[in-house]
Amino acid sequence: MPQGATPLMHGQVLPPRLALTGIVKRYGAMLANDAVTLSVAPGEIHALLGENGAGKSTLMKIVYGVVAPDAGTIAWEGRPVAIPDPNAARALGIGMVFQHFSLFETLTVAENIALGLGTRQPLAALTAEIRRVAAQYGLAVEPGRHVHHLSVGERQRVEILRCLLQRPRLLILDEPTSVLTPQEAEGLFAMLRRLAEEGCSILYISHKLEEIRALCTAATVLRAGQVVARCDPRIETAESLAEMMIGGGLARTSRPPARWTGPPCLVVDGLTLAADEPFGTTLREVALELRAGEILGIAGVAGNGQKELLAALAGERRAPGARILLQGRPIGVLGPAERRDRGLHFIPEERLGRGAVAEYSLAENALLTRLNPTTAPRGLLDLRAVNALAARLITRFGVRCAGPAAQGRSLSGGNMQKFIVGREIDAGPRVLLAAHPTWGVDIGAALAIRQALLDLAAAGAGVLVVSEDLDELLEIADRIAVLSGGRLSPPVPVSQTSVEAIGLLMGGAEGVAHAVAA
Amino acid sequence: MRLRLEARPEPSRAMLWLSPLLAALLAAAGGGVVFALLGYDPWAALGMLFLAPLSSLDGLTELGLKATPLLLCALGIAIGVRANVWNIGAEGQLTMGAIAGGGVALAFGGAGHWWVLPLMLLAGVAGGAAWGALPALLRTRFNAHEILTTLMLNYVAIQILGWLVHGPWIDPEGFNFPQTRMFEADALLPVLVEGSRLHAGFLLALLAVPLGWLLLARTVTGFRLRTVGQAPAAARYAGFSASGAVWFSLVLSGALAGLAGVSEAAGPVGQLQPSMSPGYGFAAIIVAFLGRLNPVGILFASLLMALLYLGGEQLQVSMQLPLAATGTIQGMLLFFLLATDVFIDQRLVLAEARHA
């Protein structure tokens, strides 16, 4: 790929594709963007780095016309422009691939793209066009397939194709690899490099630093709404990038030597469970053995049965044929509250709405999984005890909030997560199930959560962590198993595996799974 | 420059309680406009509607009388809505309560047994609860939504009452009027104020207010109900049963409506007639929301709604306005409440010119 970000043409320097100057956006008392200046050259792959809440999303929403800035100017290829809505953004040649896809499951790929484009072009012509563009960029997508048959990676390709058909000159991608296997991510990078070579600029939002170092040719780092650094990520280290993001030295989790020799505390055998929603995943003959004192990581691309496995283990769904033993006692017929009473706690993936209630105070949210004779003697709530519990969780786990009376929705995602993780750890579980415990959480909070999980395991509990973040699992887990297509591979010790091996399993190579099992 | 609604960072506490007051004022103003358009003096009509009933002891006791069934039904409805269970069937549950209690009165009344009245109340509660249990079964077993089933069961209950008072239970000495004989004295609720119709049912309704508050705010059961209503996934996660919440709230609100029904039968009506309620069960839905689904708020809202009923009657008698006038103002009250509620979570801002 060309090294120079701004190619010279007729001896004249081209104006930047996109130049933001002094962008300010204020939400109430919070300054989401504080005089942000950002310039993206033609054909450049530009990383936008920052912790959660640093203002990346707000800035991208401004560029894509979703949010209007309070001050500042946007220049497109040297000319000042106004972008009042996403249609105007698309008309300029800006495409955006969001983290959460907006596809109709029951329609085909071509129909979805036709809807997104809003063209009057006949479907047959559009299908041919889709095939051509897909082949050009090596995006394997069959236009006639229904979206609900597609894997998450394929769906992302559909979203990207939808943008490419509009011949974008700036493509924005928001955390695109969080749903991909390492191999799929490589394919995406190849496609993006190709696109950049053709002159399309790319704005790449991610928190995966290694990936940014491998892909991007320039980076702008945001912290608390302000640009704190501009750099060439290729000559930085992951550590130096992280320090720019958090503005200080990076602490590390301290990890005891791996151990998975304790007595089994959760044993699952023959867990087969049909999907309960039209596009869910059926669990097939899942077996696992979690040992006291270990962290067992479950890797896998989202949508391969993680939700179903956790629901079955936590008791939200019962699997009649399965054998589930908690410290040697069968719990298969018990519901979530009864399993919790026996020491099995669960940190769900969704914070507001599942792990906590947005409209509830933190005190009420503490009560959600901590109803017991202390907080609710004889069926009546003891508000003083409940408030004391919430206050203890807040101090013990460093939750930044106004106090036990603060509404759930007033907390940032990371603080809410700390509260939920703290609530379950404070209960002293024998077994803890954690789904994506640090997803969308800033680096400092993620570190605290990982350390809390490590400490819990060190104290003798069995911890099962489901995560899409392979780096995280490799950091904290003792053993890793891979969930793919509803089947769980046998666990392998972290010291005896590699990102590539796990990635192959994640890609659903069933033959490989059996080969490893054999 | 244009007006735009913008989400408030925090829901406005002031608007939460101001909204019902604003709605009442706007409904009164709207009513005044309607009266003026109909050719009546709006001030006189509004005075008659809102002030005249409050100016005498007789009016005040009637206010309590009318507020009783509204309060009981609305408390049940509100507890249901907090659990996201929508009981539109209070009218039918009230009717079944009246039938069950009235049946006891007709069978055992007149012999002077002390247990007749307690048994009537129990029967009324059971009748209403059973009529609430039916949609609970349909919902949890067949996934039939309770908004439809409770609404339809209203008409079934009214038809059953109609059949009873036209047929098997008709007063043989009643000149073929479709009504039962008057209940005996031992089957009537004691009157609270000499010379008025205000009966002991009012005290039961008042007692239900702190109990309802206690249930919602201070018990594990109430916490489970609220969680199921507020965040179903969180309730599943915590292990709170959604079908349990459906059963509990429909049976409880049915029981409260049934108590309202038997109180009407054993109170001001004193017999069973083809219609036991001028739409209390439906008006109670408005009362529940006007009272912010909060038992204390509902107490005040039921008094306001009772005032509308009373004032409406006054208007009919003295100004010959149709009964529909009351219904119009009730409707406006709900309409304006929904409109002003928008401002709890949102605020009106002048949209500034966008950046150039």
PDB file of C-alpha atoms in Angstrom, chain A residues 329-458:
ATOM      1  CA  ARG A 329     -25.763 -31.595  44.044  1.00  0.00           C
ATOM      2  CA  PRO A 330     -28.140 -31.634  41.063  1.00  0.00           C
ATOM      3  CA  ILE A 331     -29.590 -28.174  40.327  1.00  0.00           C
ATOM      4  CA  GLY A 332     -31.074 -28.805  36.888  1.00  0.00           C
ATOM      5  CA  VAL A 333     -34.667 -28.316  38.009  1.00  0.00           C
ATOM      6  CA  LEU A 334     -34.012 -25.168  40.049  1.00  0.00           C
ATOM      7  CA  GLY A 335     -34.696 -21.587  38.966  1.00  0.00           C
ATOM      8  CA  PRO A 336     -32.221 -18.678  39.074  1.00  0.00           C
ATOM      9  CA  ALA A 337     -33.063 -17.537  42.608  1.00  0.00           C
ATOM     10  CA  GLU A 338     -32.749 -21.058  44.014  1.00  0.00           C
ATOM     11  CA  ARG A 339     -29.439 -21.636  42.254  1.00  0.00           C
ATOM     12  CA  ARG A 340     -28.217 -18.300  43.588  1.00  0.00           C
ATOM     13  CA  ASP A 341     -29.178 -19.342  47.106  1.00  0.00           C
ATOM     14  CA  ARG A 342     -26.919 -22.370  46.618  1.00  0.00           C
ATOM     15  CA  GLY A 343     -23.963 -20.193  45.634  1.00  0.00           C
ATOM     16  CA  LEU A 344     -24.187 -19.857  41.858  1.00  0.00           C
ATOM     17  CA  HIS A 345     -24.111 -16.205  40.817  1.00  0.00           C
ATOM     18  CA  PHE A 346     -24.282 -14.742  37.344  1.00  0.00           C
ATOM     19  CA  ILE A 347     -23.152 -11.462  35.767  1.00  0.00           C
ATOM     20  CA  PRO A 348     -25.245 -11.058  32.614  1.00  0.00           C
ATOM     21  CA  GLU A 349     -24.149  -9.459  29.390  1.00  0.00           C
ATOM     22  CA  GLU A 350     -26.723  -6.652  29.367  1.00  0.00           C
ATOM     23  CA  ARG A 351     -26.312  -4.210  32.214  1.00  0.00           C
ATOM     24  CA  LEU A 352     -29.378  -1.992  32.154  1.00  0.00           C
ATOM     25  CA  GLY A 353     -32.571  -3.954  31.763  1.00  0.00           C
ATOM     26  CA  ARG A 354     -31.138  -7.295  32.892  1.00  0.00           C
ATOM     27  CA  GLY A 355     -28.289  -6.995  35.361  1.00  0.00           C
ATOM     28  CA  ALA A 356     -29.829  -3.816  36.705  1.00  0.00           C
ATOM     29  CA  VAL A 357     -32.979  -1.772  36.263  1.00  0.00           C
ATOM     30  CA  ALA A 358     -32.419   1.725  34.842  1.00  0.00           C
ATOM     31  CA  GLU A 359     -35.302   3.263  36.803  1.00  0.00           C
ATOM     32  CA  TYR A 360     -34.293   1.699  40.113  1.00  0.00           C
ATOM     33  CA  SER A 361     -32.001   3.270  42.678  1.00  0.00           C
ATOM     34  CA  LEU A 362     -28.731   1.494  43.320  1.00  0.00           C
ATOM     35  CA  ALA A 363     -30.204   0.282  46.600  1.00  0.00           C
ATOM     36  CA  GLU A 364     -33.086  -1.394  44.786  1.00  0.00           C
ATOM     37  CA  ASN A 365     -30.679  -2.725  42.200  1.00  0.00           C
ATOM     38  CA  ALA A 366     -28.583  -4.237  44.971  1.00  0.00           C
ATOM     39  CA  LEU A 367     -31.704  -6.024  46.147  1.00  0.00           C
ATOM     40  CA  LEU A 368     -32.259  -7.663  42.780  1.00  0.00           C
ATOM     41  CA  THR A 369     -29.997 -10.609  43.553  1.00  0.00           C
ATOM     42  CA  ARG A 370     -29.540 -10.071  47.274  1.00  0.00           C
ATOM     43  CA  LEU A 371     -32.993 -10.761  48.734  1.00  0.00           C
ATOM     44  CA  ASN A 372     -32.261 -12.589  51.982  1.00  0.00           C
ATOM     45  CA  PRO A 373     -33.329 -12.530  55.639  1.00  0.00           C
ATOM     46  CA  THR A 374     -31.069  -9.522  56.281  1.00  0.00           C
ATOM     47  CA  THR A 375     -32.362  -7.282  53.504  1.00  0.00           C
ATOM     48  CA  ALA A 376     -35.939  -8.567  53.592  1.00  0.00           C
ATOM     49  CA  PRO A 377     -36.913 -10.229  56.867  1.00  0.00           C
ATOM     50  CA  ARG A 378     -40.382 -11.857  56.746  1.00  0.00           C
ATOM     51  CA  GLY A 379     -41.092 -10.561  53.246  1.00  0.00           C
ATOM     52  CA  LEU A 380     -40.749  -6.900  54.250  1.00  0.00           C
ATOM     53  CA  LEU A 381     -37.894  -4.813  52.885  1.00  0.00           C
ATOM     54  CA  ASP A 382     -35.475  -3.480  55.474  1.00  0.00           C
ATOM     55  CA  LEU A 383     -34.536  -0.247  53.728  1.00  0.00           C
ATOM     56  CA  ARG A 384     -31.738   0.527  56.150  1.00  0.00           C
ATOM     57  CA  ALA A 385     -30.082  -2.833  55.495  1.00  0.00           C
ATOM     58  CA  VAL A 386     -30.583  -2.455  51.739  1.00  0.00           C
ATOM     59  CA  ASN A 387     -29.017   1.018  51.737  1.00  0.00           C
ATOM     60  CA  ALA A 388     -26.118  -0.242  53.831  1.00  0.00           C
ATOM     61  CA  LEU A 389     -25.552  -3.056  51.338  1.00  0.00           C
ATOM     62  CA  ALA A 390     -25.568  -0.641  48.396  1.00  0.00           C
ATOM     63  CA  ALA A 391     -23.243   1.769  50.197  1.00  0.00           C
ATOM     64  CA  ARG A 392     -20.838  -1.082  50.933  1.00  0.00           C
ATOM     65  CA  LEU A 393     -20.791  -2.171  47.272  1.00  0.00           C
ATOM     66  CA  ILE A 394     -20.177   1.416  46.179  1.00  0.00           C
ATOM     67  CA  THR A 395     -17.164   1.894  48.442  1.00  0.00           C
ATOM     68  CA  ARG A 396     -15.735  -1.601  48.123  1.00  0.00           C
ATOM     69  CA  PHE A 397     -15.770  -1.557  44.320  1.00  0.00           C
ATOM     70  CA  GLY A 398     -15.135   2.151  43.738  1.00  0.00           C
ATOM     71  CA  VAL A 399     -18.415   2.844  41.947  1.00  0.00           C
ATOM     72  CA  ARG A 400     -18.562   6.503  40.981  1.00  0.00           C
ATOM     73  CA  CYS A 401     -22.112   7.689  41.714  1.00  0.00           C
ATOM     74  CA  ALA A 402     -24.164  10.036  43.869  1.00  0.00           C
ATOM     75  CA  GLY A 403     -24.855   7.326  46.465  1.00  0.00           C
ATOM     76  CA  PRO A 404     -27.273   4.443  47.100  1.00  0.00           C
ATOM     77  CA  ALA A 405     -30.216   6.599  45.973  1.00  0.00           C
ATOM     78  CA  ALA A 406     -28.727   7.313  42.515  1.00  0.00           C
ATOM     79  CA  GLN A 407     -30.787   5.923  39.654  1.00  0.00           C
ATOM     80  CA  GLY A 408     -29.269   3.081  37.678  1.00  0.00           C
ATOM     81  CA  ARG A 409     -29.457   5.070  34.469  1.00  0.00           C
ATOM     82  CA  SER A 410     -27.393   7.920  35.924  1.00  0.00           C
ATOM     83  CA  LEU A 411     -24.273   5.730  36.053  1.00  0.00           C
ATOM     84  CA  SER A 412     -21.860   5.314  33.182  1.00  0.00           C
ATOM     85  CA  GLY A 413     -21.663   1.845  31.655  1.00  0.00           C
ATOM     86  CA  GLY A 414     -18.383   1.064  33.369  1.00  0.00           C
ATOM     87  CA  ASN A 415     -19.587   2.136  36.793  1.00  0.00           C
ATOM     88  CA  MET A 416     -22.820   0.188  36.443  1.00  0.00           C
ATOM     89  CA  GLN A 417     -20.781  -2.856  35.484  1.00  0.00           C
ATOM     90  CA  LYS A 418     -18.534  -2.408  38.520  1.00  0.00           C
ATOM     91  CA  PHE A 419     -21.640  -2.257  40.684  1.00  0.00           C
ATOM     92  CA  ILE A 420     -23.127  -5.425  39.187  1.00  0.00           C
ATOM     93  CA  VAL A 421     -19.841  -7.339  39.312  1.00  0.00           C
ATOM     94  CA  GLY A 422     -19.359  -6.127  42.877  1.00  0.00           C
ATOM     95  CA  ARG A 423     -22.877  -7.150  43.880  1.00  0.00           C
ATOM     96  CA  GLU A 424     -22.274 -10.728  42.742  1.00  0.00           C
ATOM     97  CA  ILE A 425     -18.722 -11.018  44.080  1.00  0.00           C
ATOM     98  CA  ASP A 426     -19.722  -9.529  47.434  1.00  0.00           C
ATOM     99  CA  ALA A 427     -22.281 -12.310  47.796  1.00  0.00           C
ATOM    100  CA  GLY A 428     -19.391 -14.765  48.149  1.00  0.00           C
ATOM    101  CA  PRO A 429     -20.337 -17.138  45.318  1.00  0.00           C
ATOM    102  CA  ARG A 430     -19.015 -20.687  45.008  1.00  0.00           C
ATOM    103  CA  VAL A 431     -19.441 -20.422  41.254  1.00  0.00           C
ATOM    104  CA  LEU A 432     -19.557 -17.199  39.272  1.00  0.00           C
ATOM    105  CA  LEU A 433     -20.699 -17.004  35.663  1.00  0.00           C
ATOM    106  CA  ALA A 434     -19.609 -13.811  33.930  1.00  0.00           C
ATOM    107  CA  ALA A 435     -20.717 -12.799  30.445  1.00  0.00           C
ATOM    108  CA  HIS A 436     -18.506 -10.256  28.706  1.00  0.00           C
ATOM    109  CA  PRO A 437     -17.537  -8.777  32.058  1.00  0.00           C
ATOM    110  CA  THR A 438     -15.549  -5.862  30.619  1.00  0.00           C
ATOM    111  CA  TRP A 439     -17.425  -5.224  27.383  1.00  0.00           C
ATOM    112  CA  GLY A 440     -17.563  -1.477  26.695  1.00  0.00           C
ATOM    113  CA  VAL A 441     -15.865  -0.690  29.990  1.00  0.00           C
ATOM    114  CA  ASP A 442     -12.934   1.716  30.111  1.00  0.00           C
ATOM    115  CA  ILE A 443      -9.439   0.401  30.677  1.00  0.00           C
ATOM    116  CA  GLY A 444      -9.229   1.317  34.353  1.00  0.00           C
ATOM    117  CA  ALA A 445     -12.543  -0.285  35.237  1.00  0.00           C
ATOM    118  CA  ALA A 446     -11.804  -3.335  33.087  1.00  0.00           C
ATOM    119  CA  LEU A 447      -8.579  -3.845  34.969  1.00  0.00           C
ATOM    120  CA  ALA A 448     -10.385  -3.628  38.313  1.00  0.00           C
ATOM    121  CA  ILE A 449     -13.024  -6.122  37.160  1.00  0.00           C
ATOM    122  CA  ARG A 450     -10.452  -8.626  35.861  1.00  0.00           C
ATOM    123  CA  GLN A 451      -8.499  -8.357  39.090  1.00  0.00           C
ATOM    124  CA  ALA A 452     -11.689  -8.935  41.099  1.00  0.00           C
ATOM    125  CA  LEU A 453     -12.396 -12.100  39.093  1.00  0.00           C
ATOM    126  CA  LEU A 454      -8.820 -13.314  39.603  1.00  0.00           C
ATOM    127  CA  ASP A 455      -9.053 -12.646  43.337  1.00  0.00           C
ATOM    128  CA  LEU A 456     -12.345 -14.493  43.564  1.00  0.00           C
ATOM    129  CA  ALA A 457     -10.848 -17.542  41.876  1.00  0.00           C
ATOM    130  CA  ALA A 458      -7.786 -17.306  44.097  1.00  0.00           C
TER     131      ALA A 458
END
